[in-house]
Short mmCIF file of C-alpha atoms and ligand atoms in Angstrom, two decimals:
data_model
loop_
_atom_site.label_atom_id
_atom_site.label_comp_id
_atom_site.label_asym_id
_atom_site.label_seq_id
_atom_site.Cartn_x
_atom_site.Cartn_y
_atom_site.Cartn_z
CA MET A 1261 -30.51 -0.19 -9.89
CA ALA A 1262 -28.05 0.48 -12.64
CA ALA A 1263 -25.22 1.28 -10.22
CA LEU A 1264 -25.39 -2.18 -8.71
CA GLU A 1265 -25.25 -3.77 -12.13
CA THR A 1266 -21.84 -2.30 -12.86
CA ASP A 1267 -19.55 -5.06 -14.01
CA PHE A 1268 -16.36 -5.03 -11.95
CA PRO A 1269 -13.55 -7.26 -13.22
CA PRO A 1270 -11.50 -8.84 -10.37
CA CYS A 1271 -9.82 -6.27 -8.16
CA VAL A 1272 -6.90 -8.38 -6.99
CA ALA A 1273 -3.80 -9.61 -8.80
CA VAL A 1274 -1.45 -11.93 -6.94
CA PHE A 1275 2.21 -12.28 -7.89
CA GLY A 1276 5.04 -14.40 -6.57
CA THR A 1277 4.95 -17.61 -4.61
CA ASP A 1278 5.47 -18.27 -0.94
CA GLY A 1279 8.93 -19.78 -0.65
CA GLY A 1280 9.06 -19.67 3.13
CA SER A 1281 9.69 -15.94 3.43
CA PRO A 1282 8.21 -14.03 6.39
CA PHE A 1283 7.16 -11.19 4.09
CA VAL A 1284 3.71 -10.56 2.63
CA LEU A 1285 3.68 -7.62 0.21
CA VAL A 1286 0.53 -5.57 -0.32
CA SER A 1287 0.00 -2.73 -2.78
CA ASP A 1288 -3.19 -0.69 -2.40
CA HIS A 1289 -2.64 1.66 -5.35
CA ALA A 1290 -0.91 -0.55 -7.90
CA GLY A 1291 -3.23 -0.07 -10.88
CA GLN A 1292 -5.27 2.31 -13.01
CA ALA A 1293 -8.24 0.11 -13.91
CA VAL A 1294 -11.72 1.66 -14.15
CA PRO A 1295 -14.89 -0.39 -14.67
CA PRO A 1296 -15.89 -0.01 -18.34
CA GLU A 1297 -19.29 1.48 -17.50
CA MET A 1298 -17.67 4.36 -15.65
CA ASP A 1299 -16.26 5.75 -18.90
CA GLY A 1300 -12.83 6.48 -17.49
CA LEU A 1301 -14.43 8.38 -14.59
CA GLY A 1302 -14.95 11.25 -17.05
CA LEU A 1303 -11.20 11.93 -17.03
CA SER A 1304 -8.59 11.72 -19.79
CA ALA A 1305 -6.20 8.78 -19.74
CA ALA A 1306 -3.42 11.28 -19.02
CA GLU A 1307 -5.20 12.51 -15.88
CA ARG A 1308 -5.84 8.96 -14.69
CA ALA A 1309 -2.16 8.13 -15.24
CA ARG A 1310 -1.05 10.95 -12.93
CA HIS A 1311 -0.17 10.30 -9.29
CA ILE A 1312 -3.79 11.00 -8.37
CA GLY A 1313 -4.85 7.79 -10.14
CA TRP A 1314 -2.31 5.31 -8.85
CA ASP A 1315 1.13 4.91 -7.25
CA ILE A 1316 3.36 5.38 -10.29
CA GLY A 1317 6.07 2.70 -10.60
CA ILE A 1318 5.12 0.66 -7.57
CA ASP A 1319 3.78 -2.22 -9.70
CA GLY A 1320 7.24 -2.86 -11.17
CA VAL A 1321 8.95 -2.53 -7.79
CA GLY A 1322 6.50 -4.85 -6.06
CA ARG A 1323 6.59 -7.58 -8.67
CA ALA A 1324 10.39 -7.62 -8.83
CA LEU A 1325 10.57 -7.59 -5.04
CA SER A 1326 8.20 -10.54 -4.75
CA ARG A 1327 10.47 -12.53 -7.09
CA LYS A 1328 13.62 -11.61 -5.20
CA LEU A 1329 12.16 -12.28 -1.74
CA HIS A 1330 10.25 -15.41 -2.86
CA CYS A 1331 7.09 -14.06 -1.34
CA VAL A 1332 3.54 -13.21 -2.31
CA LEU A 1333 2.47 -9.77 -3.55
CA ILE A 1334 -1.21 -8.87 -3.38
CA GLU A 1335 -2.02 -5.95 -5.69
CA GLN A 1336 -5.22 -3.95 -5.88
CA VAL A 1337 -5.62 -3.11 -9.58
CA TYR A 1338 -8.27 -0.35 -9.66
CA SER A 1339 -7.51 3.34 -9.79
CA ARG A 1340 -7.55 4.91 -6.35
CA LEU A 1341 -9.97 7.42 -7.87
CA VAL A 1342 -12.61 4.64 -8.10
CA ILE A 1343 -12.12 3.90 -4.41
CA ASP A 1344 -9.07 4.30 -2.19
CA CYS A 1345 -8.25 0.93 -0.64
CA ASN A 1346 -6.10 2.55 2.03
CA ARG A 1347 -9.13 4.27 3.53
CA ALA A 1348 -11.80 2.84 5.78
CA PRO A 1349 -15.22 2.48 4.15
CA GLY A 1350 -17.07 5.76 4.40
CA HIS A 1351 -13.93 7.82 5.05
CA PRO A 1352 -14.21 11.35 3.57
CA THR A 1353 -11.37 10.61 1.12
CA SER A 1354 -12.46 7.07 0.28
CA ILE A 1355 -14.00 8.26 -3.00
CA VAL A 1356 -12.68 11.72 -3.77
CA THR A 1357 -14.56 14.38 -5.74
CA VAL A 1358 -11.39 16.42 -6.35
CA SER A 1359 -7.76 15.27 -6.20
CA ASP A 1360 -4.76 17.59 -6.50
CA GLY A 1361 -6.83 20.12 -8.43
CA THR A 1362 -8.54 17.60 -10.72
CA ARG A 1363 -12.31 17.29 -10.44
CA VAL A 1364 -13.46 13.68 -10.86
CA PRO A 1365 -16.78 13.83 -12.76
CA ALA A 1366 -17.86 10.25 -12.03
CA ASN A 1367 -17.50 10.78 -8.27
CA GLN A 1368 -19.87 13.73 -7.93
CA ASP A 1369 -23.14 13.21 -6.10
CA LEU A 1370 -22.83 9.45 -5.60
CA THR A 1371 -25.69 7.65 -3.94
CA ALA A 1372 -25.13 5.45 -0.91
CA ALA A 1373 -25.85 2.44 -3.12
CA GLN A 1374 -23.18 3.47 -5.62
CA ARG A 1375 -20.63 3.83 -2.85
CA VAL A 1376 -21.52 0.47 -1.36
CA ALA A 1377 -21.24 -1.14 -4.80
CA ARG A 1378 -17.63 0.04 -5.08
CA GLU A 1379 -16.86 -1.10 -1.54
CA ASN A 1380 -18.33 -4.53 -2.18
CA ALA A 1381 -16.63 -4.97 -5.55
CA ILE A 1382 -13.18 -3.60 -4.70
CA LEU A 1383 -12.41 -2.56 -1.13
CA HIS A 1384 -13.75 -5.58 0.74
CA PRO A 1385 -12.58 -8.32 -1.66
CA TYR A 1386 -9.06 -6.85 -1.68
CA HIS A 1387 -8.83 -6.76 2.10
CA ASP A 1388 -10.49 -10.16 2.38
CA ARG A 1389 -7.75 -11.55 0.13
CA ILE A 1390 -5.07 -10.11 2.41
CA THR A 1391 -6.86 -11.53 5.46
CA GLN A 1392 -7.01 -14.93 3.77
CA GLU A 1393 -3.27 -14.84 3.08
CA LEU A 1394 -2.45 -13.86 6.66
CA ASP A 1395 -4.85 -16.43 8.13
CA ALA A 1396 -3.13 -19.14 6.10
CA ARG A 1397 0.16 -18.20 7.74
CA VAL A 1398 -0.93 -18.62 11.36
CA GLY A 1399 1.95 -20.12 13.32
CA ARG A 1400 4.61 -18.68 10.99
CA PRO A 1401 6.59 -15.45 11.40
CA THR A 1402 4.84 -12.89 9.22
CA VAL A 1403 5.71 -9.33 8.28
CA VAL A 1404 3.24 -7.12 6.41
CA VAL A 1405 4.97 -4.81 3.91
CA ALA A 1406 2.78 -2.09 2.39
CA LEU A 1407 4.25 -0.60 -0.79
CA HIS A 1408 3.45 2.90 -2.03
CA SER A 1409 4.97 5.72 -4.07
CA PHE A 1410 4.63 9.49 -3.70
CA THR A 1411 4.71 12.41 -6.08
CA PRO A 1412 7.99 14.41 -6.04
CA SER A 1413 6.26 17.73 -5.40
CA MET A 1414 2.95 18.65 -3.88
CA LYS A 1415 1.41 22.13 -4.12
CA ALA A 1416 4.68 23.36 -5.67
CA VAL A 1417 6.76 22.17 -2.71
CA ALA A 1418 9.57 19.75 -3.61
CA ARG A 1419 9.91 16.72 -1.37
CA PRO A 1420 13.51 15.95 -0.45
CA TRP A 1421 13.13 12.35 0.68
CA GLN A 1422 13.90 9.52 -1.74
CA VAL A 1423 11.99 7.12 0.46
CA GLY A 1424 9.79 7.39 3.51
CA LEU A 1425 8.82 4.93 6.24
CA LEU A 1426 5.42 5.44 7.83
CA HIS A 1427 4.51 4.12 11.26
CA ASN A 1428 2.21 4.67 14.19
CA ARG A 1429 1.50 2.16 16.96
CA ASP A 1430 4.50 -0.08 16.32
CA PRO A 1431 7.48 1.86 14.91
CA ARG A 1432 10.07 -0.84 15.66
CA LEU A 1433 10.66 -2.34 12.23
CA ALA A 1434 10.23 1.05 10.53
CA HIS A 1435 12.98 2.55 12.67
CA ILE A 1436 15.35 -0.29 11.78
CA MET A 1437 14.60 0.19 8.07
CA ILE A 1438 15.09 3.96 8.36
CA ASP A 1439 18.57 3.38 9.77
CA LEU A 1440 19.49 0.85 7.07
CA LEU A 1441 18.27 3.09 4.26
CA ALA A 1442 20.10 6.09 5.72
CA GLN A 1443 23.28 4.01 5.77
CA GLU A 1444 22.91 3.76 1.98
CA GLY A 1445 23.31 7.54 1.82
CA LEU A 1446 19.62 8.18 1.19
CA THR A 1447 17.48 10.98 2.57
CA VAL A 1448 14.83 9.00 4.41
CA GLY A 1449 11.50 10.36 5.60
CA ASP A 1450 10.47 9.36 9.12
CA ASN A 1451 6.69 9.54 8.86
CA GLN A 1452 7.27 11.71 5.78
CA PRO A 1453 5.78 12.65 3.34
CA TYR A 1454 2.86 11.45 5.48
CA ALA A 1455 2.37 10.17 8.99
CA LEU A 1456 0.53 6.90 9.35
CA THR A 1457 -2.63 7.25 11.42
CA GLU A 1458 -5.61 5.08 12.27
CA THR A 1459 -7.96 7.39 10.40
CA SER A 1460 -5.94 8.37 7.33
CA ASP A 1461 -4.76 4.79 6.68
CA TYR A 1462 -6.57 1.48 6.60
CA THR A 1463 -4.29 -1.32 5.40
CA ILE A 1464 -1.57 -1.26 8.07
CA PRO A 1465 -3.96 -0.50 10.96
CA LYS A 1466 -6.19 -3.39 9.88
CA HIS A 1467 -3.69 -6.07 8.90
CA GLY A 1468 -0.58 -5.04 10.88
CA GLU A 1469 -1.53 -3.19 14.04
CA GLN A 1470 -4.84 -4.90 14.82
CA ARG A 1471 -3.37 -8.36 14.26
CA GLY A 1472 -0.23 -7.54 16.20
CA LEU A 1473 1.94 -8.36 13.17
CA PRO A 1474 5.27 -6.63 12.51
CA HIS A 1475 4.91 -4.30 9.55
CA VAL A 1476 6.38 -1.48 7.49
CA GLU A 1477 4.78 0.99 5.16
CA ILE A 1478 7.27 2.09 2.50
CA GLU A 1479 6.81 5.14 0.25
CA ILE A 1480 9.24 5.57 -2.69
CA ARG A 1481 9.48 8.87 -4.60
CA GLN A 1482 7.92 8.40 -8.01
CA ASP A 1483 10.60 10.01 -10.18
CA LEU A 1484 13.03 7.31 -8.98
CA ILE A 1485 10.83 4.40 -10.12
CA THR A 1486 9.06 5.67 -13.23
CA GLN A 1487 11.32 3.55 -15.46
CA PRO A 1488 12.08 -0.20 -15.23
CA GLU A 1489 15.74 0.45 -14.32
CA GLY A 1490 14.75 2.42 -11.23
CA GLN A 1491 12.12 -0.15 -10.29
CA GLU A 1492 14.74 -2.89 -10.46
CA GLU A 1493 17.22 -0.84 -8.46
CA TRP A 1494 14.70 -0.24 -5.67
CA ALA A 1495 13.52 -3.83 -5.66
CA GLU A 1496 17.13 -4.96 -5.33
CA ARG A 1497 17.71 -2.51 -2.47
CA LEU A 1498 14.60 -3.53 -0.56
CA ALA A 1499 15.32 -7.23 -1.17
CA ARG A 1500 18.69 -6.71 0.52
CA LEU A 1501 17.51 -4.55 3.38
CA LEU A 1502 14.17 -6.07 4.40
CA PRO A 1503 15.68 -9.45 5.42
CA LYS A 1504 18.48 -7.58 7.21
CA ALA A 1505 15.94 -5.44 9.06
CA TRP A 1506 13.92 -8.52 10.01
CA ALA A 1507 17.03 -10.25 11.37
CA LEU A 1508 17.83 -7.18 13.47
CA PHE A 1509 14.23 -7.06 14.68
CA CYS A 1510 14.29 -10.72 15.71
CA ALA A 1511 17.55 -10.16 17.58
CA GLN A 1512 16.03 -7.32 19.59
CA TYR A 1513 12.40 -8.26 20.12
CA PRO A 1514 10.35 -11.39 20.72
CA VAL A 1515 8.63 -12.39 17.49
CA PRO A 1516 4.91 -12.17 18.14
CA HIS A 1517 2.99 -15.40 18.11
CA HIS A 1518 0.82 -15.07 15.05
CA THR A 1519 -2.72 -16.13 15.75
CA ALA A 1520 -5.88 -15.79 13.73
CA GLN A 1521 -7.63 -12.41 13.78
CA MET A 1522 -6.09 -10.94 16.91
CA GLN A 1523 -8.43 -8.16 17.93
CA ASP A 1524 -6.25 -6.03 20.14
CA ALA A 1525 -3.18 -4.07 19.19
CA THR A 1526 -0.78 -4.97 21.96
CA VAL A 1527 2.06 -2.60 21.20
ZN1 ZN B 59 -0.28 4.62 -2.25
#
């Protein structure tokens, strides 16, 4: 079948080196790539470059942060309009037909085989790469940091938060980060602009909650990180605050013993 013959270039880009840091950075929506055969999904480059296609600015933030923290960043490089890597396979918004008013021609009437081809080429290899990284760290303190950005206004409603921390089963590290960011004079979203859930999210439930690893999901407002200066500013801020938050966490809570593929969320 033609759909299975689609040529998918590698979906993962890894930046930074592990210098002993507890942090592992992951970025589900860091790129705009589309397999050549999909003809840009039938959208203009301008549409694909909107917030519907990727998390604007988070690539620059993540790469600078990985350098400053001396840790690894695992980026998923395909447009989230090809497949959303923060959704479970088969989720209704895994491969969207319409996003923020834009119809995605290449996503209409997909066959099961076409969906599975995208999952096998992008979703599963990306998450397998994260699993591999976490498995290699068994026995070491490990914190999963999921990096995202959000559009400043949605459905004509302006969003006041400069940054948001999302959490669900284990809010401990998120709450510490919320306090530290608020102390910088920022308006911080607590489960805003979205709440993290087991059904609307995939990366943190799978790699943080299910493994029992401390984690944070950070959303930065896109207008603040569109340009390199803002990306650098936010990377510098997070590079200061994440180690501080982790130190406060370790002073308050026992650091979980990190074992391979823990099945139960214990918090
Ligand atoms: Zn995102």
